[in-house]
XYZ file of C-alpha atoms in Angstrom:
661
model
C -55.262 41.803 -162.716
C -57.798 43.060 -160.168
C -60.657 45.407 -161.072
C -62.614 46.809 -158.116
C -65.710 48.741 -159.184
C -67.946 50.817 -156.902
C -67.016 49.203 -153.586
C -69.438 50.531 -150.964
C -70.015 49.079 -147.510
C -73.398 49.027 -145.827
C -73.842 51.936 -143.382
C -74.434 51.216 -139.700
C -77.313 53.157 -138.150
C -76.487 56.869 -138.301
C -72.828 56.358 -139.264
C -71.740 56.833 -142.892
C -70.408 53.814 -144.796
C -66.812 52.866 -144.056
C -66.178 52.711 -147.815
C -68.015 54.836 -150.369
C -67.876 54.163 -154.133
C -64.219 53.165 -154.433
C -62.918 51.922 -157.791
C -59.352 51.070 -158.753
C -57.237 48.539 -160.642
C -54.209 46.446 -159.716
C -52.268 45.469 -162.811
C -50.557 42.122 -163.338
C -46.795 42.233 -162.894
C -47.044 45.122 -160.430
C -47.242 45.651 -156.677
C -50.184 47.882 -155.775
C -50.430 49.466 -152.319
C -53.734 50.489 -150.754
C -52.669 53.371 -148.511
C -54.584 54.968 -145.673
C -54.566 55.629 -141.963
C -56.692 53.977 -139.314
C -60.352 54.083 -140.337
C -59.592 54.912 -143.970
C -61.354 51.730 -145.169
C -58.434 49.597 -146.351
C -59.468 46.371 -144.611
C -63.115 46.993 -145.471
C -62.144 47.277 -149.128
C -60.349 43.929 -149.036
C -63.251 42.231 -147.268
C -65.687 43.560 -149.838
C -63.424 42.405 -152.651
C -63.186 38.926 -151.125
C -66.956 38.798 -150.467
C -66.436 38.534 -146.723
C -68.673 41.509 -145.978
C -72.036 42.657 -147.234
C -72.048 45.710 -149.454
C -72.307 46.968 -153.006
C -69.853 46.820 -155.851
C -68.079 44.041 -157.682
C -64.478 42.891 -157.983
C -63.053 40.938 -160.908
C -59.964 38.775 -160.582
C -58.749 38.226 -164.124
C -62.266 38.896 -165.350
C -64.216 36.770 -162.838
C -65.714 37.542 -159.432
C -64.662 35.351 -156.543
C -67.948 33.450 -156.272
C -67.611 32.324 -159.898
C -64.366 30.483 -159.170
C -64.553 26.765 -158.432
C -61.676 27.046 -155.973
C -60.828 30.658 -155.026
C -57.736 29.795 -152.960
C -56.068 28.380 -156.083
C -56.348 31.673 -157.886
C -56.286 34.250 -155.074
C -53.868 33.939 -152.149
C -55.175 35.795 -149.095
C -53.635 36.893 -145.813
C -55.901 38.793 -143.435
C -54.455 39.236 -139.959
C -52.612 36.370 -138.292
C -52.336 32.905 -139.797
C -55.635 31.157 -138.988
C -54.488 27.832 -137.597
C -54.662 25.761 -134.436
C -51.834 26.950 -132.136
C -50.910 23.347 -131.245
C -50.475 22.288 -134.873
C -46.984 22.131 -136.351
C -45.970 24.425 -139.195
C -45.463 21.550 -141.620
C -48.655 19.793 -140.498
C -50.669 22.970 -141.060
C -49.360 23.353 -144.599
C -49.858 19.664 -145.416
C -53.460 19.941 -144.228
C -54.005 22.908 -146.544
C -52.373 20.944 -149.377
C -55.060 18.282 -149.013
C -57.759 20.948 -149.023
C -56.348 22.582 -152.157
C -55.704 19.328 -153.975
C -51.965 19.856 -154.390
C -49.225 17.333 -153.578
C -48.041 17.195 -149.973
C -44.470 17.924 -151.077
C -45.647 21.436 -151.913
C -45.523 22.204 -148.176
C -41.779 21.528 -148.074
C -41.231 23.642 -151.201
C -42.889 26.765 -149.801
C -41.234 26.246 -146.411
C -37.877 26.386 -148.147
C -38.913 29.520 -150.012
C -39.950 31.450 -146.891
C -37.017 30.202 -144.830
C -38.965 28.135 -142.282
C -37.429 24.722 -142.955
C -35.690 24.715 -139.590
C -38.983 25.587 -137.841
C -41.235 23.112 -139.629
C -41.817 21.099 -136.439
C -42.540 24.167 -134.293
C -46.081 24.856 -133.123
C -48.000 27.760 -134.614
C -48.557 29.257 -131.178
C -44.806 29.599 -130.563
C -43.943 31.539 -133.729
C -42.827 35.142 -133.526
C -44.564 37.884 -135.458
C -42.027 37.774 -138.260
C -42.202 34.000 -138.589
C -45.994 34.181 -138.579
C -45.849 36.616 -141.504
C -43.558 34.214 -143.359
C -45.945 31.343 -142.719
C -48.831 33.494 -143.921
C -47.005 34.154 -147.169
C -46.312 30.421 -147.480
C -50.033 29.676 -147.085
C -50.821 32.263 -149.755
C -48.312 30.756 -152.200
C -49.281 27.143 -151.506
C -51.678 26.685 -154.429
C -49.579 28.843 -156.799
C -52.194 31.631 -157.160
C -51.893 34.373 -159.736
C -53.090 37.057 -157.269
C -51.999 37.906 -153.726
C -54.244 40.018 -151.465
C -52.485 40.914 -148.202
C -53.750 43.090 -145.355
C -50.801 45.009 -143.867
C -48.350 42.107 -144.249
C -45.389 44.070 -142.814
C -47.119 45.040 -139.562
C -44.866 44.411 -136.577
C -41.880 43.286 -138.651
C -38.331 44.514 -138.322
C -36.643 46.397 -141.128
C -34.821 43.349 -142.473
C -37.969 41.224 -142.317
C -39.854 43.923 -144.190
C -37.119 44.005 -146.804
C -37.390 40.245 -147.174
C -41.201 40.338 -147.475
C -41.197 43.103 -150.057
C -38.561 41.248 -152.050
C -40.769 38.151 -152.083
C -43.760 40.155 -153.292
C -41.604 41.815 -155.925
C -40.462 38.389 -157.155
C -44.090 37.229 -157.408
C -44.978 40.312 -159.468
C -41.914 39.805 -161.662
C -43.319 36.427 -162.695
C -46.501 38.076 -163.941
C -48.543 37.826 -160.743
C -50.698 40.537 -159.194
C -49.965 41.818 -155.678
C -52.335 44.029 -153.683
C -51.351 44.998 -150.145
C -52.530 47.540 -147.600
C -50.338 49.787 -145.486
C -50.647 52.869 -143.315
C -47.051 53.994 -143.961
C -46.702 56.349 -146.928
C -42.927 55.892 -146.975
C -43.269 52.141 -147.183
C -45.847 52.410 -149.960
C -43.600 54.660 -152.029
C -40.557 52.450 -151.455
C -42.098 49.098 -152.265
C -45.073 49.566 -154.601
C -45.385 50.362 -158.278
C -48.750 52.043 -157.807
C -50.306 53.661 -154.738
C -54.070 53.968 -154.210
C -54.786 56.429 -151.383
C -57.939 56.239 -149.251
C -59.159 58.821 -146.748
C -62.320 58.355 -144.687
C -63.607 55.688 -147.017
C -63.123 57.635 -150.237
C -60.572 57.391 -153.017
C -58.408 60.530 -153.075
C -55.547 59.475 -155.361
C -54.533 56.671 -157.712
C -50.951 57.283 -158.830
C -47.801 55.475 -159.780
C -45.213 55.422 -157.010
C -42.925 58.085 -158.482
C -45.755 60.574 -158.902
C -47.060 59.754 -155.437
C -43.670 60.436 -153.864
C -43.308 63.672 -155.818
C -46.754 65.118 -155.095
C -48.104 63.689 -151.856
C -45.079 63.261 -149.582
C -43.568 66.037 -147.552
C -40.432 67.734 -148.997
C -37.426 68.208 -146.750
C -33.775 69.245 -146.704
C -31.349 66.663 -145.355
C -28.410 68.282 -143.527
C -25.348 66.627 -142.010
C -23.011 68.780 -139.946
C -20.889 68.369 -136.814
C -22.550 71.530 -135.444
C -26.147 70.291 -135.737
C -27.414 71.904 -132.518
C -26.034 75.335 -133.404
C -27.392 75.205 -136.942
C -30.825 74.118 -135.695
C -30.929 77.109 -133.343
C -29.929 79.533 -136.091
C -32.528 78.083 -138.502
C -35.288 78.478 -135.916
C -34.233 82.054 -135.128
C -34.133 82.956 -138.816
C -37.613 81.471 -139.359
C -39.084 83.514 -136.487
C -37.466 86.666 -137.806
C -38.798 86.085 -141.322
C -42.217 84.919 -140.013
C -41.895 81.642 -141.910
C -43.144 78.185 -140.981
C -39.971 76.097 -140.774
C -39.675 72.883 -138.789
C -36.278 71.527 -137.808
C -36.120 67.916 -136.645
C -32.953 66.779 -134.901
C -32.158 63.245 -135.975
C -29.742 60.993 -134.151
C -26.046 61.677 -134.604
C -25.204 64.831 -136.546
C -28.185 64.914 -138.908
C -31.022 67.417 -139.327
C -34.234 67.271 -141.333
C -35.502 70.737 -142.264
C -39.104 71.079 -143.447
C -40.395 74.248 -145.118
C -37.019 75.515 -146.335
C -34.607 74.874 -149.213
C -30.979 73.947 -149.748
C -30.138 77.531 -150.731
C -31.560 79.048 -147.540
C -29.979 76.472 -145.243
C -26.619 76.705 -147.009
C -26.628 80.518 -146.853
C -27.304 80.529 -143.102
C -24.565 77.983 -142.498
C -22.067 79.951 -144.646
C -22.789 83.269 -142.908
C -22.207 81.711 -139.498
C -19.147 79.681 -140.455
C -20.734 76.268 -139.925
C -19.161 73.326 -141.687
C -21.712 71.234 -143.651
C -20.871 67.708 -144.741
C -24.081 67.009 -146.636
C -26.908 69.194 -147.928
C -29.605 67.800 -150.227
C -33.220 68.418 -151.177
C -35.325 65.267 -150.899
C -38.760 65.307 -152.447
C -40.760 63.114 -150.110
C -40.256 62.230 -146.486
C -38.486 59.010 -147.299
C -36.521 58.731 -144.100
C -36.151 55.493 -142.210
C -39.105 53.843 -140.544
C -39.666 53.961 -136.796
C -37.834 50.695 -136.156
C -34.691 51.539 -138.183
C -31.476 52.799 -136.664
C -30.901 56.237 -138.126
C -27.183 56.167 -137.418
C -26.844 53.217 -139.722
C -27.961 55.137 -142.831
C -26.075 57.763 -144.718
C -27.121 59.219 -148.070
C -24.493 59.474 -150.747
C -22.597 62.747 -150.497
C -23.221 65.283 -153.221
C -26.555 63.763 -154.223
C -28.604 66.063 -156.395
C -32.210 67.020 -155.780
C -34.478 64.298 -157.060
C -37.598 62.277 -156.440
C -37.393 60.179 -153.311
C -38.722 57.148 -155.092
C -37.588 57.804 -158.607
C -34.325 55.894 -158.584
C -35.762 53.056 -156.556
C -38.645 52.745 -158.990
C -36.325 52.786 -161.973
C -34.104 50.185 -160.322
C -37.106 47.905 -159.808
C -38.332 48.554 -163.316
C -34.910 47.753 -164.752
C -34.725 44.543 -162.743
C -38.200 43.534 -163.886
C -37.444 44.469 -167.481
C -34.209 42.501 -167.411
C -36.066 39.504 -166.041
C -38.710 39.799 -168.726
C -36.059 40.165 -171.424
C -34.516 36.925 -170.248
C -37.881 35.197 -170.092
C -39.606 36.934 -172.988
C -43.072 38.408 -172.405
C -44.331 37.897 -168.876
C -46.764 34.967 -169.006
C -49.829 34.606 -166.884
C -49.146 33.378 -163.397
C -51.038 30.130 -163.746
C -49.547 29.310 -167.183
C -45.846 29.941 -166.682
C -43.458 27.112 -167.370
C -40.170 28.977 -167.048
C -37.816 27.731 -164.334
C -37.532 29.919 -161.271
C -33.873 30.450 -162.028
C -34.840 32.796 -164.884
C -36.095 35.363 -162.401
C -34.142 38.352 -161.270
C -31.815 37.099 -158.586
C -32.527 37.575 -154.913
C -29.539 39.878 -154.537
C -30.921 42.152 -157.275
C -34.254 42.338 -155.471
C -32.598 43.061 -152.144
C -30.363 45.709 -153.734
C -33.374 47.427 -155.267
C -35.100 47.464 -151.907
C -31.964 48.846 -150.215
C -31.590 51.665 -152.715
C -35.195 52.682 -152.204
C -34.979 52.599 -148.440
C -34.325 56.324 -147.997
C -34.996 57.556 -151.514
C -31.230 57.634 -152.029
C -28.605 54.915 -152.068
C -27.700 53.956 -148.496
C -24.800 52.214 -146.833
C -24.039 51.066 -143.306
C -21.859 53.284 -141.082
C -20.377 52.801 -137.680
C -22.348 54.018 -134.693
C -19.316 55.657 -133.138
C -18.358 58.496 -135.461
C -20.922 58.265 -138.242
C -18.164 58.535 -140.854
C -16.951 55.171 -142.149
C -18.100 51.662 -141.230
C -15.828 49.554 -139.116
C -14.739 46.078 -140.220
C -16.987 44.491 -137.620
C -20.044 46.442 -138.757
C -19.313 45.660 -142.371
C -19.016 41.981 -141.588
C -22.279 41.895 -139.671
C -24.046 43.766 -142.425
C -22.801 41.280 -144.999
C -23.978 38.344 -142.918
C -27.384 39.959 -142.431
C -27.768 40.443 -146.148
C -26.795 36.832 -146.769
C -29.222 35.569 -144.131
C -32.122 37.476 -145.610
C -31.479 36.861 -149.285
C -34.696 35.761 -150.918
C -34.667 32.299 -152.519
C -36.479 31.582 -155.747
C -40.216 31.140 -155.655
C -41.466 27.532 -155.777
C -41.904 26.068 -159.242
C -45.372 26.140 -160.833
C -47.682 23.193 -160.283
C -50.451 21.587 -162.299
C -53.803 21.248 -160.552
C -57.053 19.926 -161.924
C -60.182 22.119 -161.760
C -62.655 20.678 -159.278
C -64.787 21.813 -156.330
C -63.125 22.477 -152.988
C -61.898 20.690 -151.012
C -60.554 18.196 -153.519
C -59.376 15.589 -151.007
C -61.741 16.007 -148.052
C -61.018 12.667 -146.399
C -57.261 13.236 -146.471
C -57.782 16.774 -145.193
C -59.983 15.608 -142.318
C -57.529 12.893 -141.292
C -54.655 15.385 -141.211
C -56.791 17.848 -139.289
C -57.812 15.280 -136.682
C -54.378 13.699 -136.282
C -52.400 16.940 -136.404
C -53.201 17.941 -132.810
C -53.397 15.932 -129.611
C -56.966 16.894 -128.712
C -58.491 13.651 -129.982
C -55.907 11.443 -128.303
C -56.215 13.271 -124.977
C -60.010 13.113 -125.113
C -59.976 9.389 -125.873
C -57.529 8.743 -123.030
C -59.662 10.681 -120.552
C -62.794 8.813 -121.686
C -61.136 5.419 -121.192
C -59.868 6.313 -117.715
C -63.189 7.813 -116.570
C -65.138 4.894 -118.020
C -62.956 2.291 -116.263
C -63.173 4.096 -112.910
C -66.925 4.494 -113.292
C -67.332 0.776 -114.014
C -65.327 -0.138 -110.898
C -67.360 2.202 -108.706
C -70.674 0.951 -110.120
C -69.656 -2.663 -109.559
C -68.775 -1.883 -105.954
C -72.051 -0.074 -105.307
C -74.151 -2.704 -107.102
C -77.748 -2.399 -108.400
C -76.461 -1.789 -111.959
C -77.451 -4.188 -114.766
C -74.583 -6.140 -116.233
C -75.001 -4.670 -119.705
C -74.850 -1.090 -118.393
C -71.955 -2.003 -116.134
C -69.796 -3.080 -119.087
C -70.236 0.307 -120.751
C -70.029 2.275 -117.446
C -73.484 3.830 -117.829
C -75.024 4.819 -114.501
C -78.781 5.188 -114.357
C -78.366 8.725 -113.053
C -76.505 9.935 -116.175
C -78.207 10.533 -119.541
C -75.206 9.207 -121.494
C -72.133 7.077 -120.730
C -68.632 8.634 -120.870
C -67.851 7.019 -124.232
C -70.932 8.539 -125.886
C -70.143 11.969 -124.432
C -66.534 11.663 -125.611
C -67.610 10.656 -129.110
C -70.025 13.587 -129.227
C -67.272 15.965 -128.103
C -64.887 14.686 -130.778
C -67.625 15.064 -133.377
C -68.335 18.621 -132.238
C -64.635 19.498 -132.404
C -64.556 18.344 -136.041
C -66.495 21.441 -137.088
C -65.894 23.577 -134.005
C -62.168 23.806 -134.707
C -62.916 24.960 -138.240
C -64.772 28.007 -136.955
C -62.403 28.697 -134.057
C -59.270 28.385 -136.194
C -60.604 28.841 -139.769
C -57.631 27.578 -141.750
C -59.929 26.551 -144.610
C -61.807 29.825 -144.621
C -59.107 32.433 -145.189
C -60.423 33.192 -148.667
C -64.189 33.101 -148.056
C -64.715 34.016 -144.398
C -66.591 30.862 -143.419
C -66.080 27.126 -143.506
C -67.067 25.878 -146.984
C -70.422 24.080 -146.835
C -69.458 21.246 -149.130
C -71.185 17.882 -148.928
C -67.858 16.171 -149.545
C -66.400 17.838 -146.470
C -69.451 16.869 -144.405
C -69.265 13.265 -145.595
C -65.552 13.118 -144.718
C -66.187 14.454 -141.229
C -69.046 12.012 -140.650
C -66.909 9.106 -141.860
C -63.940 10.017 -139.662
C -66.250 10.661 -136.699
C -67.877 7.243 -137.232
C -64.510 5.468 -137.304
C -63.359 7.346 -134.212
C -66.581 6.553 -132.341
C -66.408 2.876 -133.320
C -62.828 2.560 -132.058
C -63.735 4.425 -128.874
C -66.771 2.188 -128.263
C -64.776 -1.028 -128.700
C -61.844 0.191 -126.586
C -64.172 1.356 -123.825
C -65.903 -2.004 -123.472
C -62.601 -3.868 -123.720
C -60.922 -1.717 -121.055
C -63.943 -1.981 -118.749
C -63.984 -5.779 -119.016
C -60.245 -5.992 -118.287
C -60.464 -3.682 -115.283
C -63.497 -5.509 -113.873
C -61.677 -8.822 -114.311
C -58.582 -7.543 -112.518
C -60.538 -6.037 -109.606
C -63.509 -8.394 -109.107
C -62.697 -11.559 -111.029
C -64.269 -13.467 -113.913
C -67.887 -13.177 -112.784
C -68.340 -9.522 -113.754
C -66.192 -9.833 -116.883
C -68.417 -12.389 -118.619
C -69.872 -11.457 -122.004
C -73.723 -11.426 -122.088
C -75.526 -14.023 -124.198
C -77.252 -11.379 -126.330
C -73.979 -9.554 -126.999
C -74.723 -9.094 -130.718
C -77.859 -6.997 -130.276
C -76.317 -5.143 -127.327
C -73.223 -4.363 -129.410
C -75.357 -3.041 -132.255
C -77.269 -0.782 -129.860
C -74.060 0.379 -128.180
C -72.278 1.179 -131.431
C -75.376 2.891 -132.791
C -75.572 5.081 -129.664
C -71.910 6.139 -129.769
C -71.830 6.750 -133.528
C -75.147 8.618 -133.334
C -73.741 10.913 -130.644
C -70.677 11.588 -132.797
C -72.853 12.434 -135.793
C -75.073 14.682 -133.710
C -71.992 16.583 -132.535
C -70.690 16.988 -136.099
C -74.002 18.199 -137.533
C -74.884 20.509 -134.651
C -71.419 22.100 -134.559
C -71.520 22.610 -138.334
C -74.994 24.107 -138.107
C -74.459 26.388 -135.098
C -70.725 27.007 -135.730
C -69.629 26.128 -132.215
C -68.142 23.163 -130.372
C -70.237 23.989 -127.315
C -73.425 23.953 -129.375
C -72.476 20.569 -130.835
C -71.910 19.032 -127.402
C -75.130 20.635 -126.106
C -77.080 19.009 -128.942
C -75.632 15.609 -127.977
C -76.794 16.005 -124.365
C -80.181 17.378 -125.447
C -81.139 14.122 -127.185
C -81.511 11.941 -124.040
C -82.685 14.781 -121.807
C -85.302 16.450 -124.013
C -85.975 14.406 -127.149
C -86.208 10.950 -125.526
C -89.028 11.937 -123.114
C -90.939 13.479 -125.996
C -90.581 10.308 -128.062
C -91.676 8.180 -125.128
C -94.826 10.227 -124.693
C -95.619 9.895 -128.381
C -95.121 6.140 -128.336
C -97.247 5.572 -125.225
C -100.816 4.347 -125.605
C -102.658 1.331 -127.074
C -103.166 2.961 -130.468
C -99.529 2.565 -131.464
C -98.950 -0.383 -133.785
C -95.941 -2.649 -133.342
C -93.472 -3.839 -135.939
C -94.326 -7.524 -135.493
C -93.870 -9.602 -138.622
C -91.671 -6.957 -140.240
C -89.185 -9.448 -141.822
C -92.017 -11.467 -143.424
C -93.694 -8.400 -144.882
C -90.329 -7.074 -146.038
C -89.636 -10.358 -147.886
C -93.058 -10.206 -149.487
C -92.518 -6.627 -150.644
C -89.081 -7.265 -152.129
C -90.258 -10.608 -153.677
C -86.879 -12.176 -152.929
C -84.914 -13.401 -149.979
C -81.895 -11.314 -148.998
C -78.530 -13.114 -149.221
C -76.925 -14.249 -145.990
C -80.106 -13.541 -144.071
C -79.993 -9.787 -144.628
C -83.583 -9.335 -143.491
C -82.528 -10.261 -139.979
C -80.125 -7.360 -139.873
C -82.797 -4.999 -141.145
C -85.129 -6.263 -138.454
C -82.417 -5.672 -135.847
C -81.938 -2.115 -137.088
C -85.690 -1.568 -136.969
C -85.805 -2.807 -133.370
C -82.968 -0.451 -132.409
C -84.708 2.503 -134.034
C -87.980 1.463 -132.426
C -86.487 1.989 -128.955
C -87.051 5.429 -127.392
C -83.356 6.338 -127.436
C -82.867 5.024 -130.971
C -85.961 6.815 -132.237
C -84.935 10.069 -130.571
C -81.432 9.818 -131.997
C -82.766 9.090 -135.481
C -85.158 12.039 -135.370
C -82.454 14.363 -134.072
C -79.957 13.336 -136.727
C -82.556 13.682 -139.459
C -83.524 17.161 -138.255
C -79.893 18.301 -137.972
C -79.020 16.896 -141.399
C -82.005 18.592 -143.037
C -81.124 21.902 -141.367
C -77.515 21.628 -142.500
C -78.543 20.845 -146.074
C -81.009 23.730 -146.040
C -78.359 26.231 -144.922
C -75.955 24.803 -147.489
C -78.392 25.281 -150.343
C -79.328 28.739 -149.096
C -75.679 29.848 -149.002
C -75.152 28.562 -152.540
C -78.208 30.438 -153.801
C -76.921 33.638 -152.201
């Protein structure tokens, strides 16, 4: 269950807080709707509950606040707005990436895709999905780690009626298994139709916390539903009678031959129709304005004739309660969401859920009618309605999974590999770097006056860095920049998790990518120079070992600088700017520091190192240490080392500070 206590947002300047001392509960096994219009504070309440916004108050999810959970996404499934994912990533690739982050098997992605009906679209890109498919994918992301609680911000926004019916059936099935569902909506009719409890907010304050039946009976507008072939004449007579009696009566002409009369009663409307000889096919009091939503065809809905006055939500609520009770009777007491072991087949069937949703659609049982006469459905309409119901039947929820408690992300290296390989950005960048590097090498060889070593890596004297180093820095910056631009990992906490395991995985993948890019660049340059100018320019220098170490160190250092700077400043542009800043700003400063006769050299370093360690390194290891020392002793190497050390310390400092907070 969810317990929100004293939620209050921080006020902005002279404006009052968007949310002021709001407390409510969402029980397990129930769907709770947070109802309110624009500016009522619904989204602010969710962000405060999920610790995405500064404010006062505390929220307990099964007795624990979110920051006390080792892995919040395993226990609380969240959907705020659109699905946060790279638009070029495939649906299945996005879910498999999140599986690695949550530490669940990759096959879980296929299971939830089957549940939400996206198996046929698993290879589609996220940017091509419609609004309804995006909502389905968002629900799949929420269910991926089998959480006990779902927190959804207006999940039915922009959906058609059938898609809304499907979504509400899925949420009802989750609650029937003992889970907790909290959703926001601005539609009072939708809240009364689909929720078990409705919490109403107005201007940031709690005004009502009721079960759905009481909410529909007390807070929705009563009306009289009239169906007559003389709707226009009856509407005129009702308006004339209201003006004569000085009463406030509103008559709304619905499509077809239907009227909705507000401010009157069945007796008054029936008496006026009888006195004027108007035939009435249907006349019923409906407590609550439970008519169809704005995107529903009104001609396609007809209440049952002779229906008595009743609560608009009462029968729908009892139908849902009976379905849930029957499911619990079959399964015994509803277990906790994370501890269930009952097969999904023991749930109430999808058809039962859909039927319950249909009966609550208008507060009375509804059936499809033809659009021609409004009397009886044609065979064609009945057939299409049957196929629609079959197409939108809700499959069983995915079976429960067993996950081990550990910090997030559990498999950072696998996550980072799937993130990097899931889109074509890295491959396109590497291809552009190779082409630009080869062309630059050819042009430099034609112009001349470029040292052979710099020619092989296509590094003009006029540029601070070669194309390969810039490309490696860009790929490193994208590693964290994409996380903040498309925060797939951060749906539950609002920011990319500052985990050292995630940082180490990104540095490792960036190092491997930079190493491959450095080797391919030199190899392609040598081949192109050989093809264009012959063997003379394609010869390998005698000191190729030390040059290779310096070259690899430069490219890998640029990649690391991009990763650390982008993670620190939360931007790809900032990461690439930090890479360019090293040779332009830091190198001159290091050169000025190293100038002068007072600076001591590192001569005799291997001998002193051997004396300190009192043993000789195997395989001549001191020579490699001396080579590393010489590389770092260069102005570029020293500047790169200082920059990386500063960026790493800053990243660790912000990480520790966020954990303390």
